[in-house]
Amino acid sequence: MPELTLNIPFQTVHQASIAKNSLRPDPVLKTSELQIDFQVDENILRCKFSGISDRVIRVSISNVLDNLKTAIECIDEFEGKKDSLWELDDVEMNG
């Protein structure tokens, strides 16, 4: 079976874990043709693809990368940023 491993670096272990957990729920439709293994090793997300052909692996990688792009966009949007609209530390209230 052909295999390919993608090593995707993140800034933190937490971000790599978020990405892994967002990718894992998508089940492989034909487990006899394709297997995907996600692991986090420090801040690296390792995605190992094993399939019956290069084409099956290529299509699967394309799908995973599309889903990973969405996960990374969400991480960028929500992790570590404060919403300035709701910061009221310096606001004086009337009354």
PDB file of N, CA and C in Angstrom:
ATOM      1  N   MET A   1       0.840  -1.187   0.000  1.00  0.00           N
ATOM      2  CA  MET A   1       0.000   0.000   0.000  1.00  0.00           C
ATOM      3  C   MET A   1       0.882   1.247   0.000  1.00  0.00           C
ATOM      4  N   PRO A   2       0.648   2.179  -0.901  1.00  0.00           N
ATOM      5  CA  PRO A   2       1.393   3.443  -0.860  1.00  0.00           C
ATOM      6  C   PRO A   2       1.057   4.225   0.408  1.00  0.00           C
ATOM      7  N   GLU A   3       2.046   4.960   0.932  1.00  0.00           N
ATOM      8  CA  GLU A   3       1.858   5.768   2.140  1.00  0.00           C
ATOM      9  C   GLU A   3       2.452   7.147   1.925  1.00  0.00           C
ATOM     10  N   LEU A   4       1.887   8.115   2.639  1.00  0.00           N
ATOM     11  CA  LEU A   4       2.433   9.457   2.647  1.00  0.00           C
ATOM     12  C   LEU A   4       2.122  10.072   4.004  1.00  0.00           C
ATOM     13  N   THR A   5       3.097  10.762   4.582  1.00  0.00           N
ATOM     14  CA  THR A   5       2.893  11.437   5.861  1.00  0.00           C
ATOM     15  C   THR A   5       3.109  12.931   5.682  1.00  0.00           C
ATOM     16  N   LEU A   6       2.137  13.718   6.123  1.00  0.00           N
ATOM     17  CA  LEU A   6       2.261  15.171   6.144  1.00  0.00           C
ATOM     18  C   LEU A   6       2.586  15.595   7.566  1.00  0.00           C
ATOM     19  N   ASN A   7       3.594  16.434   7.738  1.00  0.00           N
ATOM     20  CA  ASN A   7       3.952  17.002   9.030  1.00  0.00           C
ATOM     21  C   ASN A   7       3.615  18.487   8.984  1.00  0.00           C
ATOM     22  N   ILE A   8       2.618  18.882   9.761  1.00  0.00           N
ATOM     23  CA  ILE A   8       2.118  20.251   9.714  1.00  0.00           C
ATOM     24  C   ILE A   8       2.424  20.936  11.042  1.00  0.00           C
ATOM     25  N   PRO A   9       3.310  21.937  11.027  1.00  0.00           N
ATOM     26  CA  PRO A   9       3.686  22.617  12.276  1.00  0.00           C
ATOM     27  C   PRO A   9       2.645  23.654  12.699  1.00  0.00           C
ATOM     28  N   PHE A  10       2.448  23.754  13.994  1.00  0.00           N
ATOM     29  CA  PHE A  10       1.601  24.776  14.593  1.00  0.00           C
ATOM     30  C   PHE A  10       2.422  25.548  15.613  1.00  0.00           C
ATOM     31  N   GLN A  11       1.903  26.660  16.075  1.00  0.00           N
ATOM     32  CA  GLN A  11       2.626  27.459  17.060  1.00  0.00           C
ATOM     33  C   GLN A  11       2.652  26.778  18.424  1.00  0.00           C
ATOM     34  N   THR A  12       1.583  26.035  18.745  1.00  0.00           N
ATOM     35  CA  THR A  12       1.495  25.398  20.059  1.00  0.00           C
ATOM     36  C   THR A  12       0.946  23.977  19.927  1.00  0.00           C
ATOM     37  N   VAL A  13       1.145  23.192  20.974  1.00  0.00           N
ATOM     38  CA  VAL A  13       0.570  21.846  21.044  1.00  0.00           C
ATOM     39  C   VAL A  13      -0.953  21.941  21.042  1.00  0.00           C
ATOM     40  N   HIS A  14      -1.467  22.935  21.744  1.00  0.00           N
ATOM     41  CA  HIS A  14      -2.924  23.112  21.833  1.00  0.00           C
ATOM     42  C   HIS A  14      -3.535  23.318  20.446  1.00  0.00           C
ATOM     43  N   GLN A  15      -2.907  24.136  19.616  1.00  0.00           N
ATOM     44  CA  GLN A  15      -3.422  24.368  18.268  1.00  0.00           C
ATOM     45  C   GLN A  15      -3.382  23.085  17.436  1.00  0.00           C
ATOM     46  N   ALA A  16      -2.301  22.323  17.554  1.00  0.00           N
ATOM     47  CA  ALA A  16      -2.189  21.058  16.820  1.00  0.00           C
ATOM     48  C   ALA A  16      -3.285  20.087  17.270  1.00  0.00           C
ATOM     49  N   SER A  17      -3.582  20.074  18.564  1.00  0.00           N
ATOM     50  CA  SER A  17      -4.636  19.195  19.088  1.00  0.00           C
ATOM     51  C   SER A  17      -6.013  19.610  18.596  1.00  0.00           C
ATOM     52  N   ILE A  18      -6.249  20.913  18.536  1.00  0.00           N
ATOM     53  CA  ILE A  18      -7.528  21.408  18.007  1.00  0.00           C
ATOM     54  C   ILE A  18      -7.700  20.958  16.565  1.00  0.00           C
ATOM     55  N   ALA A  19      -6.653  21.109  15.770  1.00  0.00           N
ATOM     56  CA  ALA A  19      -6.716  20.698  14.361  1.00  0.00           C
ATOM     57  C   ALA A  19      -6.977  19.194  14.253  1.00  0.00           C
ATOM     58  N   LYS A  20      -6.263  18.408  15.044  1.00  0.00           N
ATOM     59  CA  LYS A  20      -6.459  16.952  15.014  1.00  0.00           C
ATOM     60  C   LYS A  20      -7.901  16.589  15.366  1.00  0.00           C
ATOM     61  N   ASN A  21      -8.412  17.191  16.434  1.00  0.00           N
ATOM     62  CA  ASN A  21      -9.766  16.866  16.880  1.00  0.00           C
ATOM     63  C   ASN A  21     -10.826  17.335  15.884  1.00  0.00           C
ATOM     64  N   SER A  22     -10.527  18.364  15.114  1.00  0.00           N
ATOM     65  CA  SER A  22     -11.503  18.817  14.116  1.00  0.00           C
ATOM     66  C   SER A  22     -11.479  17.925  12.873  1.00  0.00           C
ATOM     67  N   LEU A  23     -10.358  17.273  12.593  1.00  0.00           N
ATOM     68  CA  LEU A  23     -10.249  16.399  11.424  1.00  0.00           C
ATOM     69  C   LEU A  23     -10.714  14.971  11.696  1.00  0.00           C
ATOM     70  N   ARG A  24     -10.537  14.518  12.911  1.00  0.00           N
ATOM     71  CA  ARG A  24     -10.799  13.116  13.251  1.00  0.00           C
ATOM     72  C   ARG A  24     -12.240  12.661  13.057  1.00  0.00           C
ATOM     73  N   PRO A  25     -13.269  13.491  13.298  1.00  0.00           N
ATOM     74  CA  PRO A  25     -14.645  12.992  13.170  1.00  0.00           C
ATOM     75  C   PRO A  25     -15.059  12.579  11.765  1.00  0.00           C
ATOM     76  N   ASP A  26     -14.368  13.059  10.722  1.00  0.00           N
ATOM     77  CA  ASP A  26     -14.746  12.677   9.358  1.00  0.00           C
ATOM     78  C   ASP A  26     -14.359  11.230   9.094  1.00  0.00           C
ATOM     79  N   PRO A  27     -15.338  10.330   8.989  1.00  0.00           N
ATOM     80  CA  PRO A  27     -15.003   8.917   8.790  1.00  0.00           C
ATOM     81  C   PRO A  27     -14.565   8.641   7.351  1.00  0.00           C
ATOM     82  N   VAL A  28     -13.694   7.676   7.199  1.00  0.00           N
ATOM     83  CA  VAL A  28     -13.280   7.213   5.884  1.00  0.00           C
ATOM     84  C   VAL A  28     -14.374   6.287   5.380  1.00  0.00           C
ATOM     85  N   LEU A  29     -14.863   6.532   4.165  1.00  0.00           N
ATOM     86  CA  LEU A  29     -15.990   5.756   3.654  1.00  0.00           C
ATOM     87  C   LEU A  29     -15.615   4.315   3.334  1.00  0.00           C
ATOM     88  N   LYS A  30     -14.451   4.120   2.758  1.00  0.00           N
ATOM     89  CA  LYS A  30     -14.027   2.758   2.399  1.00  0.00           C
ATOM     90  C   LYS A  30     -12.712   2.460   3.117  1.00  0.00           C
ATOM     91  N   THR A  31     -12.813   1.923   4.322  1.00  0.00           N
ATOM     92  CA  THR A  31     -11.615   1.633   5.105  1.00  0.00           C
ATOM     93  C   THR A  31     -10.730   0.577   4.469  1.00  0.00           C
ATOM     94  N   SER A  32     -11.291  -0.206   3.547  1.00  0.00           N
ATOM     95  CA  SER A  32     -10.472  -1.205   2.846  1.00  0.00           C
ATOM     96  C   SER A  32      -9.571  -0.548   1.804  1.00  0.00           C
ATOM     97  N   GLU A  33      -9.900   0.689   1.400  1.00  0.00           N
ATOM     98  CA  GLU A  33      -9.119   1.387   0.382  1.00  0.00           C
ATOM     99  C   GLU A  33      -8.223   2.479   0.943  1.00  0.00           C
ATOM    100  N   LEU A  34      -8.563   3.020   2.119  1.00  0.00           N
ATOM    101  CA  LEU A  34      -7.837   4.171   2.654  1.00  0.00           C
ATOM    102  C   LEU A  34      -7.842   4.150   4.173  1.00  0.00           C
ATOM    103  N   GLN A  35      -6.703   4.470   4.750  1.00  0.00           N
ATOM    104  CA  GLN A  35      -6.594   4.655   6.199  1.00  0.00           C
ATOM    105  C   GLN A  35      -5.868   5.965   6.450  1.00  0.00           C
ATOM    106  N   ILE A  36      -6.388   6.731   7.405  1.00  0.00           N
ATOM    107  CA  ILE A  36      -5.761   7.993   7.784  1.00  0.00           C
ATOM    108  C   ILE A  36      -5.534   7.952   9.291  1.00  0.00           C
ATOM    109  N   ASP A  37      -4.318   8.294   9.706  1.00  0.00           N
ATOM    110  CA  ASP A  37      -3.967   8.324  11.121  1.00  0.00           C
ATOM    111  C   ASP A  37      -3.480   9.722  11.463  1.00  0.00           C
ATOM    112  N   PHE A  38      -4.117  10.346  12.460  1.00  0.00           N
ATOM    113  CA  PHE A  38      -3.727  11.675  12.915  1.00  0.00           C
ATOM    114  C   PHE A  38      -3.040  11.543  14.266  1.00  0.00           C
ATOM    115  N   GLN A  39      -1.877  12.151  14.412  1.00  0.00           N
ATOM    116  CA  GLN A  39      -1.153  12.163  15.682  1.00  0.00           C
ATOM    117  C   GLN A  39      -0.597  13.553  15.927  1.00  0.00           C
ATOM    118  N   VAL A  40      -0.514  13.923  17.204  1.00  0.00           N
ATOM    119  CA  VAL A  40       0.137  15.171  17.590  1.00  0.00           C
ATOM    120  C   VAL A  40       1.430  14.814  18.298  1.00  0.00           C
ATOM    121  N   ASP A  41       2.518  15.369  17.805  1.00  0.00           N
ATOM    122  CA  ASP A  41       3.844  15.152  18.387  1.00  0.00           C
ATOM    123  C   ASP A  41       4.435  16.530  18.657  1.00  0.00           C
ATOM    124  N   GLU A  42       4.373  16.939  19.933  1.00  0.00           N
ATOM    125  CA  GLU A  42       4.702  18.301  20.342  1.00  0.00           C
ATOM    126  C   GLU A  42       3.775  19.249  19.584  1.00  0.00           C
ATOM    127  N   ASN A  43       4.309  20.183  18.799  1.00  0.00           N
ATOM    128  CA  ASN A  43       3.426  21.116  18.091  1.00  0.00           C
ATOM    129  C   ASN A  43       3.226  20.724  16.619  1.00  0.00           C
ATOM    130  N   ILE A  44       3.533  19.477  16.288  1.00  0.00           N
ATOM    131  CA  ILE A  44       3.421  18.980  14.912  1.00  0.00           C
ATOM    132  C   ILE A  44       2.214  18.049  14.792  1.00  0.00           C
ATOM    133  N   LEU A  45       1.349  18.346  13.828  1.00  0.00           N
ATOM    134  CA  LEU A  45       0.259  17.439  13.487  1.00  0.00           C
ATOM    135  C   LEU A  45       0.765  16.530  12.374  1.00  0.00           C
ATOM    136  N   ARG A  46       0.775  15.222  12.638  1.00  0.00           N
ATOM    137  CA  ARG A  46       1.228  14.246  11.648  1.00  0.00           C
ATOM    138  C   ARG A  46       0.003  13.533  11.087  1.00  0.00           C
ATOM    139  N   CYS A  47      -0.145  13.603   9.774  1.00  0.00           N
ATOM    140  CA  CYS A  47      -1.258  12.960   9.081  1.00  0.00           C
ATOM    141  C   CYS A  47      -0.668  11.884   8.177  1.00  0.00           C
ATOM    142  N   LYS A  48      -0.932  10.626   8.512  1.00  0.00           N
ATOM    143  CA  LYS A  48      -0.396   9.508   7.738  1.00  0.00           C
ATOM    144  C   LYS A  48      -1.514   8.908   6.896  1.00  0.00           C
ATOM    145  N   PHE A  49      -1.290   8.875   5.602  1.00  0.00           N
ATOM    146  CA  PHE A  49      -2.264   8.352   4.648  1.00  0.00           C
ATOM    147  C   PHE A  49      -1.732   7.049   4.067  1.00  0.00           C
ATOM    148  N   SER A  50      -2.550   6.006   4.088  1.00  0.00           N
ATOM    149  CA  SER A  50      -2.230   4.727   3.452  1.00  0.00           C
ATOM    150  C   SER A  50      -3.415   4.359   2.575  1.00  0.00           C
ATOM    151  N   GLY A  51      -3.145   4.102   1.293  1.00  0.00           N
ATOM    152  CA  GLY A  51      -4.247   3.802   0.387  1.00  0.00           C
ATOM    153  C   GLY A  51      -3.866   2.792  -0.672  1.00  0.00           C
ATOM    154  N   ILE A  52      -4.884   2.362  -1.404  1.00  0.00           N
ATOM    155  CA  ILE A  52      -4.653   1.330  -2.422  1.00  0.00           C
ATOM    156  C   ILE A  52      -3.980   1.899  -3.671  1.00  0.00           C
ATOM    157  N   SER A  53      -4.037   3.232  -3.840  1.00  0.00           N
ATOM    158  CA  SER A  53      -3.400   3.845  -5.006  1.00  0.00           C
ATOM    159  C   SER A  53      -2.985   5.272  -4.682  1.00  0.00           C
ATOM    160  N   ASP A  54      -2.102   5.810  -5.503  1.00  0.00           N
ATOM    161  CA  ASP A  54      -1.685   7.197  -5.344  1.00  0.00           C
ATOM    162  C   ASP A  54      -2.869   8.145  -5.504  1.00  0.00           C
ATOM    163  N   ARG A  55      -3.772   7.814  -6.408  1.00  0.00           N
ATOM    164  CA  ARG A  55      -4.944   8.661  -6.649  1.00  0.00           C
ATOM    165  C   ARG A  55      -5.828   8.747  -5.401  1.00  0.00           C
ATOM    166  N   VAL A  56      -6.079   7.630  -4.759  1.00  0.00           N
ATOM    167  CA  VAL A  56      -6.903   7.612  -3.543  1.00  0.00           C
ATOM    168  C   VAL A  56      -6.259   8.485  -2.467  1.00  0.00           C
ATOM    169  N   ILE A  57      -4.958   8.370  -2.319  1.00  0.00           N
ATOM    170  CA  ILE A  57      -4.245   9.178  -1.320  1.00  0.00           C
ATOM    171  C   ILE A  57      -4.318  10.658  -1.690  1.00  0.00           C
ATOM    172  N   ARG A  58      -4.115  10.977  -2.962  1.00  0.00           N
ATOM    173  CA  ARG A  58      -4.146  12.376  -3.407  1.00  0.00           C
ATOM    174  C   ARG A  58      -5.499  13.025  -3.139  1.00  0.00           C
ATOM    175  N   VAL A  59      -6.573  12.332  -3.464  1.00  0.00           N
ATOM    176  CA  VAL A  59      -7.917  12.863  -3.241  1.00  0.00           C
ATOM    177  C   VAL A  59      -8.160  13.057  -1.744  1.00  0.00           C
ATOM    178  N   SER A  60      -7.728  12.109  -0.946  1.00  0.00           N
ATOM    179  CA  SER A  60      -7.907  12.195   0.499  1.00  0.00           C
ATOM    180  C   SER A  60      -7.112  13.368   1.090  1.00  0.00           C
ATOM    181  N   ILE A  61      -5.879  13.541   0.642  1.00  0.00           N
ATOM    182  CA  ILE A  61      -5.054  14.651   1.130  1.00  0.00           C
ATOM    183  C   ILE A  61      -5.702  15.980   0.772  1.00  0.00           C
ATOM    184  N   SER A  62      -6.225  16.086  -0.432  1.00  0.00           N
ATOM    185  CA  SER A  62      -6.892  17.316  -0.848  1.00  0.00           C
ATOM    186  C   SER A  62      -8.066  17.640   0.068  1.00  0.00           C
ATOM    187  N   ASN A  63      -8.855  16.631   0.410  1.00  0.00           N
ATOM    188  CA  ASN A  63      -9.996  16.812   1.300  1.00  0.00           C
ATOM    189  C   ASN A  63      -9.542  17.225   2.709  1.00  0.00           C
ATOM    190  N   VAL A  64      -8.526  16.549   3.225  1.00  0.00           N
ATOM    191  CA  VAL A  64      -8.017  16.864   4.564  1.00  0.00           C
ATOM    192  C   VAL A  64      -7.457  18.284   4.597  1.00  0.00           C
ATOM    193  N   LEU A  65      -6.731  18.683   3.565  1.00  0.00           N
ATOM    194  CA  LEU A  65      -6.161  20.034   3.535  1.00  0.00           C
ATOM    195  C   LEU A  65      -7.247  21.104   3.475  1.00  0.00           C
ATOM    196  N   ASP A  66      -8.325  20.840   2.748  1.00  0.00           N
ATOM    197  CA  ASP A  66      -9.454  21.782   2.729  1.00  0.00           C
ATOM    198  C   ASP A  66     -10.056  21.931   4.125  1.00  0.00           C
ATOM    199  N   ASN A  67     -10.260  20.807   4.801  1.00  0.00           N
ATOM    200  CA  ASN A  67     -10.810  20.848   6.160  1.00  0.00           C
ATOM    201  C   ASN A  67      -9.824  21.484   7.142  1.00  0.00           C
ATOM    202  N   LEU A  68      -8.549  21.217   6.957  1.00  0.00           N
ATOM    203  CA  LEU A  68      -7.522  21.794   7.818  1.00  0.00           C
ATOM    204  C   LEU A  68      -7.458  23.307   7.652  1.00  0.00           C
ATOM    205  N   LYS A  69      -7.638  23.776   6.435  1.00  0.00           N
ATOM    206  CA  LYS A  69      -7.652  25.219   6.181  1.00  0.00           C
ATOM    207  C   LYS A  69      -8.753  25.896   7.004  1.00  0.00           C
ATOM    208  N   THR A  70      -9.924  25.283   7.029  1.00  0.00           N
ATOM    209  CA  THR A  70     -11.032  25.828   7.817  1.00  0.00           C
ATOM    210  C   THR A  70     -10.694  25.828   9.307  1.00  0.00           C
ATOM    211  N   ALA A  71     -10.091  24.744   9.790  1.00  0.00           N
ATOM    212  CA  ALA A  71      -9.708  24.660  11.206  1.00  0.00           C
ATOM    213  C   ALA A  71      -8.685  25.737  11.556  1.00  0.00           C
ATOM    214  N   ILE A  72      -7.712  25.957  10.689  1.00  0.00           N
ATOM    215  CA  ILE A  72      -6.682  26.973  10.945  1.00  0.00           C
ATOM    216  C   ILE A  72      -7.297  28.369  10.935  1.00  0.00           C
ATOM    217  N   GLU A  73      -8.229  28.626  10.031  1.00  0.00           N
ATOM    218  CA  GLU A  73      -8.916  29.922  10.015  1.00  0.00           C
ATOM    219  C   GLU A  73      -9.664  30.158  11.316  1.00  0.00           C
ATOM    220  N   CYS A  74     -10.301  29.124  11.850  1.00  0.00           N
ATOM    221  CA  CYS A  74     -11.013  29.245  13.130  1.00  0.00           C
ATOM    222  C   CYS A  74     -10.034  29.485  14.276  1.00  0.00           C
ATOM    223  N   ILE A  75      -8.926  28.763  14.282  1.00  0.00           N
ATOM    224  CA  ILE A  75      -7.910  28.974  15.320  1.00  0.00           C
ATOM    225  C   ILE A  75      -7.412  30.414  15.265  1.00  0.00           C
ATOM    226  N   ASP A  76      -7.106  30.905  14.073  1.00  0.00           N
ATOM    227  CA  ASP A  76      -6.633  32.285  13.920  1.00  0.00           C
ATOM    228  C   ASP A  76      -7.667  33.290  14.404  1.00  0.00           C
ATOM    229  N   GLU A  77      -8.930  33.000  14.151  1.00  0.00           N
ATOM    230  CA  GLU A  77      -9.993  33.929  14.514  1.00  0.00           C
ATOM    231  C   GLU A  77     -10.261  33.968  16.020  1.00  0.00           C
ATOM    232  N   PHE A  78     -10.210  32.809  16.682  1.00  0.00           N
ATOM    233  CA  PHE A  78     -10.672  32.737  18.063  1.00  0.00           C
ATOM    234  C   PHE A  78      -9.587  32.609  19.121  1.00  0.00           C
ATOM    235  N   GLU A  79      -8.437  32.074  18.789  1.00  0.00           N
ATOM    236  CA  GLU A  79      -7.454  31.803  19.839  1.00  0.00           C
ATOM    237  C   GLU A  79      -6.579  33.020  20.121  1.00  0.00           C
ATOM    238  N   GLY A  80      -6.606  33.430  21.386  1.00  0.00           N
ATOM    239  CA  GLY A  80      -5.679  34.453  21.835  1.00  0.00           C
ATOM    240  C   GLY A  80      -6.051  35.885  21.515  1.00  0.00           C
ATOM    241  N   LYS A  81      -7.176  36.103  20.869  1.00  0.00           N
ATOM    242  CA  LYS A  81      -7.569  37.470  20.551  1.00  0.00           C
ATOM    243  C   LYS A  81      -8.662  37.920  21.512  1.00  0.00           C
ATOM    244  N   LYS A  82      -8.538  39.173  21.958  1.00  0.00           N
ATOM    245  CA  LYS A  82      -9.583  39.741  22.800  1.00  0.00           C
ATOM    246  C   LYS A  82     -10.542  40.515  21.930  1.00  0.00           C
ATOM    247  N   ASP A  83     -11.782  40.494  22.304  1.00  0.00           N
ATOM    248  CA  ASP A  83     -12.801  41.250  21.593  1.00  0.00           C
ATOM    249  C   ASP A  83     -12.867  42.631  22.211  1.00  0.00           C
ATOM    250  N   SER A  84     -12.384  43.631  21.518  1.00  0.00           N
ATOM    251  CA  SER A  84     -12.307  44.982  22.076  1.00  0.00           C
ATOM    252  C   SER A  84     -13.684  45.586  22.323  1.00  0.00           C
ATOM    253  N   LEU A  85     -14.714  45.084  21.671  1.00  0.00           N
ATOM    254  CA  LEU A  85     -16.058  45.589  21.875  1.00  0.00           C
ATOM    255  C   LEU A  85     -16.526  45.372  23.310  1.00  0.00           C
ATOM    256  N   TRP A  86     -16.064  44.304  23.960  1.00  0.00           N
ATOM    257  CA  TRP A  86     -16.559  43.967  25.286  1.00  0.00           C
ATOM    258  C   TRP A  86     -15.588  44.307  26.406  1.00  0.00           C
ATOM    259  N   GLU A  87     -14.510  45.014  26.119  1.00  0.00           N
ATOM    260  CA  GLU A  87     -13.574  45.419  27.169  1.00  0.00           C
ATOM    261  C   GLU A  87     -14.109  46.685  27.830  1.00  0.00           C
ATOM    262  N   LEU A  88     -14.515  46.567  29.087  1.00  0.00           N
ATOM    263  CA  LEU A  88     -15.129  47.688  29.796  1.00  0.00           C
ATOM    264  C   LEU A  88     -14.317  48.145  30.996  1.00  0.00           C
ATOM    265  N   ASP A  89     -13.053  47.799  31.080  1.00  0.00           N
ATOM    266  CA  ASP A  89     -12.240  48.139  32.239  1.00  0.00           C
ATOM    267  C   ASP A  89     -12.126  49.643  32.460  1.00  0.00           C
ATOM    268  N   ASP A  90     -12.022  50.433  31.409  1.00  0.00           N
ATOM    269  CA  ASP A  90     -11.792  51.871  31.536  1.00  0.00           C
ATOM    270  C   ASP A  90     -13.058  52.698  31.345  1.00  0.00           C
ATOM    271  N   VAL A  91     -14.219  52.063  31.365  1.00  0.00           N
ATOM    272  CA  VAL A  91     -15.475  52.773  31.131  1.00  0.00           C
ATOM    273  C   VAL A  91     -16.092  53.139  32.473  1.00  0.00           C
ATOM    274  N   GLU A  92     -16.494  54.423  32.606  1.00  0.00           N
ATOM    275  CA  GLU A  92     -17.185  54.856  33.815  1.00  0.00           C
ATOM    276  C   GLU A  92     -18.685  54.778  33.581  1.00  0.00           C
ATOM    277  N   MET A  93     -19.386  54.200  34.536  1.00  0.00           N
ATOM    278  CA  MET A  93     -20.831  54.061  34.416  1.00  0.00           C
ATOM    279  C   MET A  93     -21.517  55.231  35.117  1.00  0.00           C
ATOM    280  N   ASN A  94     -22.650  55.678  34.594  1.00  0.00           N
ATOM    281  CA  ASN A  94     -23.439  56.734  35.248  1.00  0.00           C
ATOM    282  C   ASN A  94     -24.249  56.121  36.376  1.00  0.00           C
ATOM    283  N   GLY A  95     -24.329  56.834  37.464  1.00  0.00           N
ATOM    284  CA  GLY A  95     -25.202  56.377  38.534  1.00  0.00           C
ATOM    285  C   GLY A  95     -24.482  55.979  39.691  1.00  0.00           C
TER     286      GLY A  95
END
